[in-house]
Amino acid sequence: MVLNVIWIAFFVIAFAIALVKLVFMGDTEVFPAIMQSTFDSSKTAFEISLGLTGVLAFWLGVMKIGERGGVVNALARLLGPLFSKLFPDIPKGHPVVGNIFMNISANMLGLDNAATPLGLKAMEGMQELNPKKDTASNPMIMFLVLNTSGLTIIPVSILVYRAQMGAAQPTDVFIPILLATFVSTLAGIVVTSLFQRINLLNRTILLTLGGMSLVMAGLIWGFSRLDGPLMNTVGTNTANVMLFGVIMAFLLAGLVHRVNVYDAFIEGAKEGFNTAVRIIPFLVAILVGIGVFKASGAMDWLIGGLTWVVKSLGAATDWVGALPTALMKPLSGSGARGMMVNAMETYGADSFVGRLSCIFQGSTDTTFYVLAVYFGSVGVKYTRHAVSCGLLADLAGIIAAIFICYLFFG
């Protein structure tokens, strides 16, 4: 229902603003631009799905080997105590717990191409347990919020962009991004738990969150002692070595359990192809809505209005120049990336706005894209409180990013 309202709002707001531009400002290009955006966005949605097909086929094939080899079940048993608290509706030891863990791990390592197919596999497993197939279940929503909060330990792509844009120290945003994304994830867990009446004040969750905080502190301390080039090298290689290690572990487990790994891979790869086809309509819908909203100038008006409000309140406006990245991130990952690069081009890679844009980019994930892909893959139409929780986690990440940027670079 919420997604339906938001999708319609994109078109209504875009039409109203375009009409004002045409009638009162004489802008004869706005409606052609909007219509062109519908074609371009539809094409982009199909290209994304087409690009995902190979990745989905490969990783779901690998996951099928892991299932047959018992790796996923082993992970499920290991994480049972924690996940039984955060996902109380999932039976203890269910294989989907292992899939959830694999997805979260890939996200933390900044491996988006691997995280998406793993997440879709986890969503399919939760859909099998879902009594209302067209309505998002509590575990689905908690899982989706963990994805949209964008917890990432190694934001390699952002560091690469900063290097390309001429930053004196491309890795100077590394620690701020870690802190901001951790705040976003923590806020997402708390908000979703409140909606679902999950008791967070139990020993298992408190020890886990406390342990995660200590691990984050250790990572921050360790990476802060490395120079820029070495940090990039260590981060990139750590992520890729771990990822290839997962592939090898699944293959070895399959061999040990006498699984025909080739046949298992082919079976899983077929599922990946079917999944890629299923998500096309959902991607077309959400990307066209976002494209129309942007082409009408609604995003520019929104940013201008927020700037005026901030100035009227007498607050500092240093951060407003980076706001397009923050506002675009829940809607479009590529759009937010473009805003980030534009901010560094306009203000400088080492400016306050340039750095804050990078922290915004790394602090959360593309909420509406994740909603469209993950829920669309299993045919969920009613998202319940998923959008609210996801956007609140995004908001927490944005606010944290602003304060952290002032702390480090203000």
XYZ file of C-alpha atoms in Angstrom, residues 290 325-333 336 364-370 391 394 398:
21
model
C 11.904 7.920 -10.192
C 23.204 12.532 -2.887
C 21.335 11.774 0.341
C 17.904 12.332 -1.218
C 18.731 10.350 -4.329
C 20.267 7.335 -2.548
C 16.970 5.711 -1.431
C 15.670 6.097 -4.989
C 18.578 5.200 -7.242
C 22.091 3.921 -6.585
C 23.184 8.962 -6.098
C 22.694 3.679 3.374
C 21.456 1.631 0.424
C 18.868 2.108 -2.336
C 15.689 1.483 -0.343
C 13.143 1.569 -3.173
C 15.330 -0.433 -5.550
C 15.787 -3.130 -2.888
C 13.375 5.239 5.332
C 18.081 6.030 5.950
C 21.867 10.840 6.900
